[in-house]
Structures are given as structure tokens and as C-alpha cells.
Coordinates of C-alpha atoms and ligand atoms in Angstrom, one line a residue:
M1 CA 67.5 -42.0 -66.8
S2 CA 65.5 -38.9 -67.7
G3 CA 66.7 -36.6 -70.4
Q4 CA 65.2 -33.4 -69.1
L5 CA 67.1 -30.5 -67.5
H6 CA 66.4 -31.2 -63.9
L7 CA 65.1 -29.0 -61.2
H8 CA 65.5 -30.2 -57.7
P9 CA 62.6 -28.7 -55.8
A10 CA 62.9 -31.0 -52.8
A11 CA 66.6 -30.3 -52.2
A12 CA 66.1 -26.6 -52.8
A13 CA 63.3 -26.5 -50.2
G14 CA 65.3 -28.6 -47.8
E15 CA 62.6 -31.4 -47.9
V16 CA 64.7 -34.4 -48.9
G17 CA 64.1 -37.7 -47.1
Y18 CA 66.5 -38.9 -44.5
V19 CA 67.9 -42.2 -43.3
P20 CA 69.3 -42.4 -39.8
G21 CA 73.0 -42.2 -39.4
S22 CA 75.0 -44.5 -37.1
A23 CA 75.7 -43.4 -33.5
A24 CA 78.6 -41.0 -33.3
G25 CA 81.8 -42.7 -32.4
E26 CA 80.7 -46.1 -33.9
A27 CA 82.6 -45.6 -37.1
R28 CA 86.1 -45.8 -35.7
R29 CA 87.7 -47.8 -38.5
L30 CA 85.9 -45.9 -41.2
L31 CA 87.3 -42.6 -40.0
S32 CA 90.9 -43.9 -39.6
P33 CA 93.6 -43.2 -42.2
V34 CA 94.7 -45.9 -44.7
R35 CA 97.3 -46.3 -47.4
L36 CA 96.3 -47.6 -50.9
G37 CA 99.6 -48.1 -52.6
T38 CA 101.2 -44.7 -52.7
L39 CA 97.9 -42.9 -52.0
C40 CA 97.5 -41.8 -48.4
L41 CA 93.8 -41.4 -47.4
R42 CA 92.8 -39.5 -44.3
N43 CA 89.8 -41.8 -43.9
R44 CA 88.3 -44.9 -45.4
V45 CA 85.2 -43.2 -46.8
V46 CA 85.7 -43.3 -50.6
M47 CA 83.4 -41.5 -53.0
A48 CA 82.4 -43.8 -55.9
P49 CA 82.8 -42.9 -59.5
L50 CA 79.4 -41.3 -60.4
T51 CA 78.5 -40.4 -64.0
R52 CA 76.5 -37.2 -63.8
Q53 CA 76.6 -36.0 -67.5
R54 CA 77.3 -32.4 -66.7
S55 CA 80.4 -31.5 -68.7
L56 CA 80.6 -28.3 -70.8
Q57 CA 79.4 -28.6 -74.4
P58 CA 80.7 -28.8 -77.0
G59 CA 83.9 -30.6 -76.2
N60 CA 82.9 -32.7 -73.2
R61 CA 85.1 -30.5 -70.9
P62 CA 84.9 -30.4 -67.2
H63 CA 84.2 -26.8 -65.9
A64 CA 83.7 -24.7 -62.8
L65 CA 80.4 -26.4 -61.9
N66 CA 82.1 -29.8 -61.8
A67 CA 84.9 -28.3 -59.7
L68 CA 82.5 -27.0 -57.2
Y69 CA 80.6 -30.4 -56.9
Y70 CA 83.9 -32.3 -56.3
Q71 CA 85.2 -29.6 -53.9
Q72 CA 82.0 -29.9 -51.8
R73 CA 82.8 -33.7 -51.4
A74 CA 86.6 -33.2 -50.8
S75 CA 86.5 -34.5 -47.2
A76 CA 86.2 -38.1 -48.6
G77 CA 89.3 -40.1 -48.0
M78 CA 89.5 -40.4 -51.7
I79 CA 87.3 -39.3 -54.6
I80 CA 87.1 -41.6 -57.7
A81 CA 86.0 -39.0 -60.2
E82 CA 83.4 -40.2 -62.7
G83 CA 84.2 -42.3 -65.7
A84 CA 86.0 -40.1 -68.4
H85 CA 86.1 -41.5 -71.9
I86 CA 89.7 -42.1 -73.2
S87 CA 88.8 -41.5 -76.8
P88 CA 85.9 -40.0 -78.8
E89 CA 84.9 -43.6 -79.6
G90 CA 84.9 -44.5 -75.9
Q91 CA 81.7 -42.4 -75.2
G92 CA 78.3 -44.0 -74.8
F93 CA 76.4 -41.4 -72.8
A94 CA 75.7 -37.8 -73.8
W95 CA 77.7 -35.0 -72.0
T96 CA 80.1 -37.2 -70.1
P97 CA 83.5 -35.7 -69.7
G98 CA 86.4 -36.9 -71.7
I99 CA 90.1 -37.3 -71.0
H100 CA 91.6 -37.5 -74.5
D101 CA 92.5 -33.9 -75.3
R102 CA 94.3 -31.0 -73.7
A103 CA 91.2 -28.8 -73.3
Q104 CA 89.6 -31.6 -71.3
A105 CA 92.7 -32.0 -69.2
E106 CA 92.6 -28.2 -68.5
G107 CA 89.0 -28.6 -67.4
W108 CA 90.0 -31.4 -65.1
R109 CA 92.7 -29.2 -63.6
L110 CA 90.0 -26.9 -62.2
V111 CA 88.6 -30.0 -60.4
T112 CA 91.9 -31.3 -59.1
E113 CA 92.9 -27.8 -57.8
A114 CA 89.5 -27.4 -56.1
V115 CA 89.8 -30.7 -54.3
H116 CA 93.5 -30.3 -53.4
A117 CA 92.7 -26.9 -52.0
R118 CA 90.6 -28.7 -49.4
G119 CA 93.3 -31.3 -48.7
G120 CA 91.4 -34.1 -50.7
T121 CA 92.8 -36.9 -52.7
L122 CA 91.3 -37.8 -56.1
V123 CA 91.8 -40.3 -59.0
L124 CA 90.1 -40.4 -62.3
Q125 CA 88.3 -43.4 -63.7
L126 CA 89.5 -44.2 -67.3
W127 CA 86.5 -45.4 -69.3
H128 CA 85.8 -46.9 -72.7
V129 CA 82.2 -48.0 -73.2
G130 CA 82.9 -50.3 -76.2
R131 CA 79.6 -51.6 -77.5
I132 CA 77.5 -49.7 -75.0
S133 CA 77.1 -46.9 -77.5
H134 CA 75.3 -45.7 -80.6
R135 CA 76.2 -44.2 -84.0
R136 CA 74.8 -40.9 -82.8
L137 CA 77.6 -40.6 -80.3
Q138 CA 80.4 -41.9 -82.5
P139 CA 82.8 -40.0 -84.8
A140 CA 81.5 -40.0 -88.4
A141 CA 78.4 -41.9 -87.1
A142 CA 80.5 -45.1 -87.4
A143 CA 79.5 -48.3 -85.5
P144 CA 80.7 -48.5 -81.9
L145 CA 83.8 -50.6 -81.3
A146 CA 83.8 -53.9 -79.4
P147 CA 85.7 -57.2 -79.1
S148 CA 83.2 -58.8 -81.6
A149 CA 80.2 -57.7 -83.6
V150 CA 77.7 -58.8 -81.0
R151 CA 74.9 -56.4 -80.3
P152 CA 74.2 -56.1 -76.5
D153 CA 70.8 -56.2 -75.0
A154 CA 71.4 -52.8 -73.4
R155 CA 70.7 -49.1 -73.8
C156 CA 72.8 -46.0 -74.0
F157 CA 71.9 -42.3 -73.8
V158 CA 72.1 -40.0 -76.8
P159 CA 71.6 -36.3 -77.1
G160 CA 68.2 -35.2 -78.5
A161 CA 67.3 -32.5 -80.9
R162 CA 67.1 -29.8 -78.3
D163 CA 70.0 -28.6 -76.1
G164 CA 70.2 -30.4 -72.8
V165 CA 67.6 -33.0 -73.6
G166 CA 68.5 -36.6 -74.5
E167 CA 67.0 -40.0 -74.7
M168 CA 67.8 -43.7 -73.9
V169 CA 68.1 -45.8 -77.0
A170 CA 69.0 -49.4 -77.8
C171 CA 72.7 -49.8 -78.4
D172 CA 73.8 -50.2 -82.1
T173 CA 75.4 -53.3 -83.4
P174 CA 79.2 -52.8 -82.9
R175 CA 82.1 -53.6 -85.1
G176 CA 84.9 -55.9 -83.9
L177 CA 88.3 -54.3 -83.4
D178 CA 91.2 -55.5 -85.5
Q179 CA 94.5 -56.3 -83.9
S180 CA 96.1 -52.9 -84.9
E181 CA 93.2 -51.1 -83.3
I182 CA 93.7 -53.1 -80.1
I183 CA 97.3 -51.8 -79.9
L184 CA 96.0 -48.3 -80.5
L185 CA 93.4 -48.7 -77.8
V186 CA 96.0 -49.8 -75.2
E187 CA 98.0 -46.6 -76.1
Q188 CA 94.8 -44.5 -75.8
F189 CA 94.4 -45.7 -72.2
A190 CA 98.1 -44.8 -71.5
S191 CA 97.7 -41.4 -73.2
A192 CA 94.6 -40.6 -71.1
A193 CA 96.5 -41.6 -68.0
R194 CA 99.3 -39.1 -68.9
L195 CA 96.7 -36.4 -69.4
A196 CA 95.1 -37.2 -66.0
R197 CA 98.5 -37.0 -64.3
D198 CA 99.2 -33.7 -66.0
A199 CA 95.8 -32.4 -64.9
G200 CA 96.8 -33.0 -61.3
F201 CA 95.1 -36.2 -60.4
D202 CA 96.8 -38.3 -57.7
G203 CA 96.2 -41.4 -59.7
V204 CA 93.8 -43.2 -62.1
E205 CA 91.4 -46.1 -61.9
I206 CA 90.9 -48.4 -64.9
Q207 CA 87.3 -49.2 -65.6
A208 CA 87.3 -53.0 -66.3
G209 CA 83.8 -53.6 -64.9
N210 CA 80.1 -52.8 -65.4
G211 CA 79.9 -54.4 -68.9
F212 CA 82.1 -51.7 -70.6
L213 CA 84.8 -52.4 -73.1
L214 CA 87.4 -54.3 -71.0
D215 CA 84.6 -56.3 -69.3
Q216 CA 83.3 -57.1 -72.8
F217 CA 86.7 -58.7 -73.6
L218 CA 86.4 -60.8 -70.4
C219 CA 82.9 -62.0 -71.3
A220 CA 82.8 -65.1 -73.5
R221 CA 79.4 -64.1 -75.0
A222 CA 80.6 -60.6 -76.0
N223 CA 84.1 -61.7 -77.0
Q224 CA 84.0 -64.3 -79.8
R225 CA 87.6 -63.7 -81.0
R226 CA 90.1 -66.4 -81.7
D227 CA 93.2 -64.3 -82.3
G228 CA 94.9 -64.3 -78.9
Y229 CA 92.4 -61.8 -77.3
G230 CA 89.5 -64.3 -77.1
G231 CA 88.7 -67.9 -76.6
S232 CA 90.7 -69.2 -73.6
T233 CA 90.6 -67.5 -70.2
P234 CA 94.2 -66.1 -70.5
A235 CA 93.3 -64.7 -74.0
R236 CA 90.2 -63.0 -72.7
L237 CA 91.9 -61.3 -69.9
R238 CA 95.0 -60.4 -71.9
I239 CA 93.9 -56.9 -72.9
V240 CA 93.0 -55.9 -69.3
I241 CA 96.6 -56.8 -68.3
E242 CA 98.1 -55.0 -71.3
V243 CA 96.1 -51.9 -70.4
L244 CA 97.1 -52.1 -66.7
D245 CA 100.8 -52.5 -67.7
A246 CA 100.6 -49.5 -70.1
V247 CA 98.8 -47.3 -67.6
I248 CA 101.3 -48.1 -64.9
A249 CA 104.2 -47.3 -67.3
A250 CA 102.4 -44.0 -68.2
I251 CA 101.9 -42.9 -64.6
G252 CA 105.3 -44.2 -63.6
D253 CA 104.0 -45.7 -60.3
A254 CA 101.8 -48.7 -59.9
G255 CA 100.9 -47.4 -56.4
R256 CA 98.8 -44.6 -58.1
V257 CA 96.8 -47.0 -60.3
G258 CA 93.6 -48.8 -59.3
I259 CA 91.4 -51.1 -61.2
H260 CA 87.6 -51.7 -61.0
L261 CA 86.0 -55.1 -61.6
S262 CA 82.4 -56.2 -61.2
P263 CA 82.9 -60.0 -61.0
L264 CA 79.2 -61.0 -60.5
G265 CA 77.5 -57.9 -62.0
S266 CA 75.3 -58.4 -65.0
M267 CA 75.2 -54.8 -66.0
N268 CA 75.1 -54.0 -69.7
D269 CA 74.5 -57.6 -70.8
T270 CA 77.8 -58.9 -69.5
A271 CA 77.1 -61.8 -67.2
H272 CA 80.1 -64.1 -66.9
H273 CA 79.5 -67.8 -67.2
D274 CA 82.8 -68.8 -65.4
P275 CA 83.3 -66.0 -62.8
Q276 CA 85.2 -68.2 -60.3
H277 CA 87.9 -69.3 -62.8
L278 CA 88.0 -66.0 -64.7
F279 CA 88.3 -63.6 -61.8
T280 CA 90.7 -65.7 -59.7
S281 CA 93.0 -65.9 -62.8
L282 CA 92.6 -62.1 -63.5
V283 CA 93.2 -61.1 -59.9
A284 CA 96.3 -63.2 -59.7
A285 CA 97.7 -61.4 -62.8
I286 CA 96.7 -58.0 -61.3
D287 CA 98.3 -58.9 -58.0
A288 CA 101.6 -59.5 -59.7
R289 CA 101.6 -55.8 -60.9
R290 CA 101.0 -54.4 -57.3
P291 CA 98.5 -51.6 -58.2
A292 CA 97.2 -49.3 -55.5
Y293 CA 93.9 -51.1 -55.1
L294 CA 91.3 -53.4 -56.4
H295 CA 87.8 -51.9 -56.5
L296 CA 85.0 -54.4 -56.5
S297 CA 81.3 -53.7 -57.1
G298 CA 78.1 -55.2 -58.5
A299 CA 78.2 -58.0 -55.9
H300 CA 74.8 -59.3 -54.8
A301 CA 74.4 -61.7 -51.9
E302 CA 75.5 -64.9 -53.7
A303 CA 78.7 -63.1 -54.7
V304 CA 79.9 -62.8 -51.2
A305 CA 81.8 -66.1 -51.3
L306 CA 83.7 -65.2 -54.5
I307 CA 84.4 -61.7 -53.3
R308 CA 85.8 -63.0 -50.0
Q309 CA 88.0 -65.4 -51.9
L310 CA 89.3 -62.6 -54.2
R311 CA 90.0 -60.6 -51.1
H312 CA 91.9 -63.5 -49.6
D313 CA 93.9 -64.2 -52.8
Y314 CA 94.8 -60.6 -53.4
S315 CA 97.8 -59.2 -51.4
G316 CA 97.0 -55.5 -51.9
A317 CA 94.2 -53.2 -50.8
V318 CA 90.6 -54.0 -51.6
I319 CA 87.8 -51.4 -51.7
R320 CA 84.1 -52.2 -52.3
A321 CA 80.9 -50.5 -53.4
G322 CA 77.3 -51.5 -53.2
G323 CA 74.7 -50.3 -50.7
Y324 CA 77.0 -49.4 -47.8
D325 CA 75.9 -47.4 -44.8
A326 CA 78.1 -46.6 -41.9
V327 CA 77.2 -49.7 -40.0
S328 CA 77.7 -52.2 -42.8
A329 CA 80.9 -50.5 -43.9
E330 CA 82.3 -50.6 -40.3
R331 CA 81.3 -54.3 -40.1
D332 CA 83.1 -55.2 -43.3
L333 CA 86.2 -53.3 -42.2
A334 CA 86.2 -55.0 -38.8
A335 CA 85.9 -58.4 -40.6
G336 CA 88.9 -57.6 -42.7
D337 CA 86.8 -57.9 -45.9
I338 CA 87.7 -54.4 -47.2
D339 CA 90.4 -51.7 -46.6
A340 CA 88.0 -48.9 -47.4
A341 CA 84.3 -48.6 -48.3
V342 CA 83.0 -46.9 -51.4
F343 CA 79.8 -44.9 -51.2
G344 CA 77.9 -43.8 -54.3
K345 CA 74.4 -42.5 -53.9
P346 CA 75.0 -41.3 -50.3
F347 CA 77.7 -38.9 -51.7
I348 CA 75.3 -37.5 -54.2
S349 CA 73.0 -36.1 -51.5
N350 CA 75.4 -35.7 -48.6
P351 CA 78.4 -33.6 -49.7
D352 CA 79.6 -33.7 -46.1
L353 CA 79.1 -37.5 -45.7
V354 CA 82.3 -37.8 -43.7
E355 CA 81.1 -35.2 -41.2
R356 CA 77.7 -36.9 -40.9
I357 CA 79.5 -40.2 -40.2
E358 CA 81.6 -38.4 -37.6
T359 CA 78.7 -36.9 -35.8
G360 CA 76.2 -39.7 -36.4
A361 CA 73.8 -37.3 -38.2
A362 CA 71.1 -38.6 -40.6
W363 CA 71.9 -39.0 -44.3
A364 CA 69.8 -37.2 -46.9
I365 CA 68.3 -39.5 -49.6
A366 CA 69.3 -38.7 -53.2
D367 CA 66.7 -37.7 -55.8
D368 CA 67.3 -40.0 -58.8
S369 CA 65.5 -37.8 -61.2
S370 CA 68.5 -35.5 -61.2
F371 CA 71.3 -38.1 -61.4
Y372 CA 72.0 -37.7 -65.1
G373 CA 72.3 -34.5 -67.0
G374 CA 71.2 -30.9 -66.1
G375 CA 72.9 -28.1 -64.2
A376 CA 73.4 -27.2 -60.6
D377 CA 70.0 -28.4 -59.4
G378 CA 70.4 -31.8 -57.7
Y379 CA 74.1 -31.6 -58.3
T380 CA 75.7 -28.8 -56.2
T381 CA 72.5 -27.8 -54.4
Y382 CA 72.4 -30.5 -51.7
P383 CA 73.2 -28.7 -48.4
T384 CA 75.6 -29.7 -45.8
L385 CA 74.3 -30.4 -42.3
A386 CA 75.6 -27.0 -41.1
E387 CA 73.8 -25.3 -44.0
T388 CA 70.6 -27.2 -43.3
T389 CA 70.7 -26.2 -39.6
A390 CA 71.3 -22.5 -40.6
Q391 CA 68.4 -22.6 -43.1
T392 CA 66.1 -24.1 -40.4
R393 CA 67.1 -21.4 -37.9
E394 CA 66.5 -18.7 -40.5
R395 CA 63.1 -20.2 -41.3
S396 CA 62.0 -20.4 -37.6
A397 CA 63.4 -16.8 -37.0
D398 CA 61.3 -15.7 -40.0
H399 CA 58.3 -17.5 -38.6
V400 CA 58.7 -15.9 -35.1
A401 CA 59.2 -12.4 -36.6
R402 CA 55.9 -12.6 -38.5
P403 CA 52.8 -11.2 -36.7
Ligands
FMN501 C1 74.3 -41.9 -60.8 C2 75.3 -43.0 -60.9 C3 76.4 -43.0 -61.7 C4 77.4 -44.0 -61.7 N1 78.5 -43.9 -62.5 C5 79.4 -44.8 -62.4 C6 80.7 -44.7 -63.1 O1 80.9 -43.6 -63.8 N2 81.6 -45.6 -63.0 C7 81.4 -46.8 -62.2 O2 82.3 -47.6 -62.2 N3 80.3 -46.9 -61.5 C8 79.3 -46.0 -61.6 N4 78.2 -46.1 -60.8 C9 78.1 -47.1 -59.8 C10 78.6 -46.6 -58.4 O3 80.0 -46.3 -58.5 C11 78.4 -47.6 -57.2 O4 79.1 -48.8 -57.5 C12 76.9 -47.9 -57.0 O5 76.2 -46.7 -57.0 C13 76.7 -48.7 -55.7 O6 77.1 -47.9 -54.6 P1 75.9 -47.2 -53.7 O7 74.9 -48.3 -53.3 O8 76.7 -46.7 -52.5 O9 75.3 -46.1 -54.5 C14 77.2 -45.1 -60.8 C15 76.1 -45.1 -60.0 C16 75.1 -44.1 -60.0 C17 74.0 -44.2 -59.0

């Protein structure tokens, strides 16, 4: 993660790298509609939640630039908008947008209106980082919150001395939540869900993966509690189910609530020692609540067996992220392993990813130096195929016109 304000010369000059697309017509299933709970998607190409750290400061509010970025990608079957922290304490990365006050909800309204104007569907990822934070991001410079006071071997991103510049730093030692704070936390998830609904989102996704707060409760090394929220497997997964129940009640429709898990991911120092038992128990409890979908990610090759089993055990829709291209997504859809494919980096550099899949056009490769922080460059500046073609025509006309 670089902390500079980023220029994106390659994209601006139309010189980004490309990977070949699939042959047009090969992505039949990927382009077909699907229902996830109450959500009706016009295709199975889902945009992954992607933290881009470009909210308006101060206040961590989404603004017109974010609305344009999401509108450019509105042809996705569904957009899972980037993780939004549900409380000031839930933030672990500078400039990420929040969803805990009215001004932020008004900012998100710009985003939902822009995407709906193009006929898109979008949900918001509800995020609490837990111990993946630092005193410099916390109210009153307090210690970050966590299941237990166990410092992670992980880094977070704090603002630097100059505007728009930040730095990666080791996470601080957190403070373990007491029981009354756990009740408050569950209510904060519910309150954020209500704000998201009021802002016009079609639903929400609970972030229970990637080593953030809810995943920390699941992880025996991070969660050393013995008070009903730690110790046994049912105790470790209790808070995830309490949050799911509270968010479903807040939204008023389980079919508009998704949940993200990363069963074999090791991100942010949260490798699980008993993934098989833990995640089969958790998925059974989630299944009983009938949410819109289960979003799985962070699965490497050895994880395939567990992921397949979770898919088999779960009666609802399953969507998955991690290195998909049109061919592998179509293959997993055909095998019945997923109901929709989630694409991350390809959506950063291909706002018209769906159209590229339709036509079999090549995909632009994203420039990772502009992933996190900055302005429009490397964010809203990636051209669509039509814009690239027009630019190329203009350049060659210019060339011909010159003596
Ligand atoms: C820039 C960037 C930001 C991300 N932010 C989030 C996030 O906010 N929430 C989340 O669950 N995953 C996040 N991820 C992970 C992606 O959602 C996705 O799982 C991952 O990129 C793998 O998909 P891909 O290979 O298609 O990129 C992020 C990934 C990238 C590259």
C-alpha cells in the first residue's frame, strides 16, 4: 500500500497491460440472471468489495467521485460496495468511508442513486476492523477494540502529517471488549444496516472474514475469552450469529442480507486451527437464517474440498471471489460450485467488465500503485472499451492529419 496521492500515467495514456478475454458467447451462464434471496441480478458477474480509501475528509463521507466510480461499474449483476466502518472504532485504514452517521448515509445516497439510475443493484459491506487498527485512527487515541488483548502480527494504514499521505504501521495492542460493549457492538451493526437501507442500498453484506473483528472472534488465537463468546466453537461463533440476527431484523428481510467468510484465509493474522469444524457449524447456523447469500473468499487450492463441502451443506446461494476470469467463473458455474462469481481487481481496471465478457474483449490489468488512496487517477480514469476505441481512432486520425 503506498501512501502517495497517485497519478495513473499508464491508464491516462491508454497504455495499460491486457489479458485476453474469453471467446464471445462462451460465458452463457455468467451472463444469465440469478436471484440471491430477494435480490434479482441481471447477470452473475458480481463486483467484489474493494477498499479504495477515497472518501471525503473530514468525516469519511462518500462523495460525487465515489458515485461516478460505482456508476461506471453499474452493469455488474451486483456491486458489493467497499467495506464501510460501522462505528468510529471500526476503522483501521485512513480515509475509508463510514456508515455510522447521517452525513455518511447522505453521501452513500449519491452512490446508490447513481447506480440505480443505470439499473444496477448494490449492497454495502458492513465492516468493523477490530484489532487491525492503531491509536492514531481511534477516538481519543484509545486502544483498538478486540475479543481479547492479543496484538496481531499485522499492519494497518494511518494518515500521515501531510494531507492525502499516509503510512503502513504495525497494529497497536488492542483492548478486550467487555460484555456490555459486545451488546453495543451488535446494535452498531444493526444501526449501520438501517442507515444503509435509508441511503438506498438494496441490501447489506456483513464482513465476517479477512481477519477483521467478527473473524477475530472465530479465531481461537485472537479470542481467548471464557465468558460465552470464546472457548468452545458455539461460543466463538455466537457473536457472528447475533450480528446476523440483528442485521436481518434491522433490514426487515433476510433476503437482502449477505455474509462474507474467508474460511481458509490467513489475512490479518487470523488462520483458523479447526476450519472444518468451525465453518461447518457456522454455515449450518447461517443457513437456518436464510440470508440472501454466502460470500466465500481467501480460498487457496487446498481449500477447495472444504469450500465444496460448505457449498453442499448450504441450501442458499453461494458466491465466491479469488482470481476468477471468465473461463474459470463459467467452469465453476457449470460445475454447480457457485451461483455467481465475484471479481475484484478486474473491476478496478475494467468498468465495463460485463460488456467485455459479452464481446470476448481483452481485460485491462489494474495498476496496484493506485489501489489505495488518492483521487480520480487510477479510480475513475480507466476507459471503457468504447472509449479506448474512440481514443485510438482519434490518435490515428491525428497521426494521418500531421504532415
Ligand atoms: C484494492 C482491494 C481492496 C479490497 N477491499 C476489500 C474489502 O473492502 N472487503 C473485502 O471483503 N475484501 C476486499 N478485498 C478482497 C476482494 O474483495 C477480493 O476477494 C480479492 O481481490 C480477490 O478477487 P480478485 O482476484 O478477483 O481480485 C480487496 C481487494 C483489493 C485488491
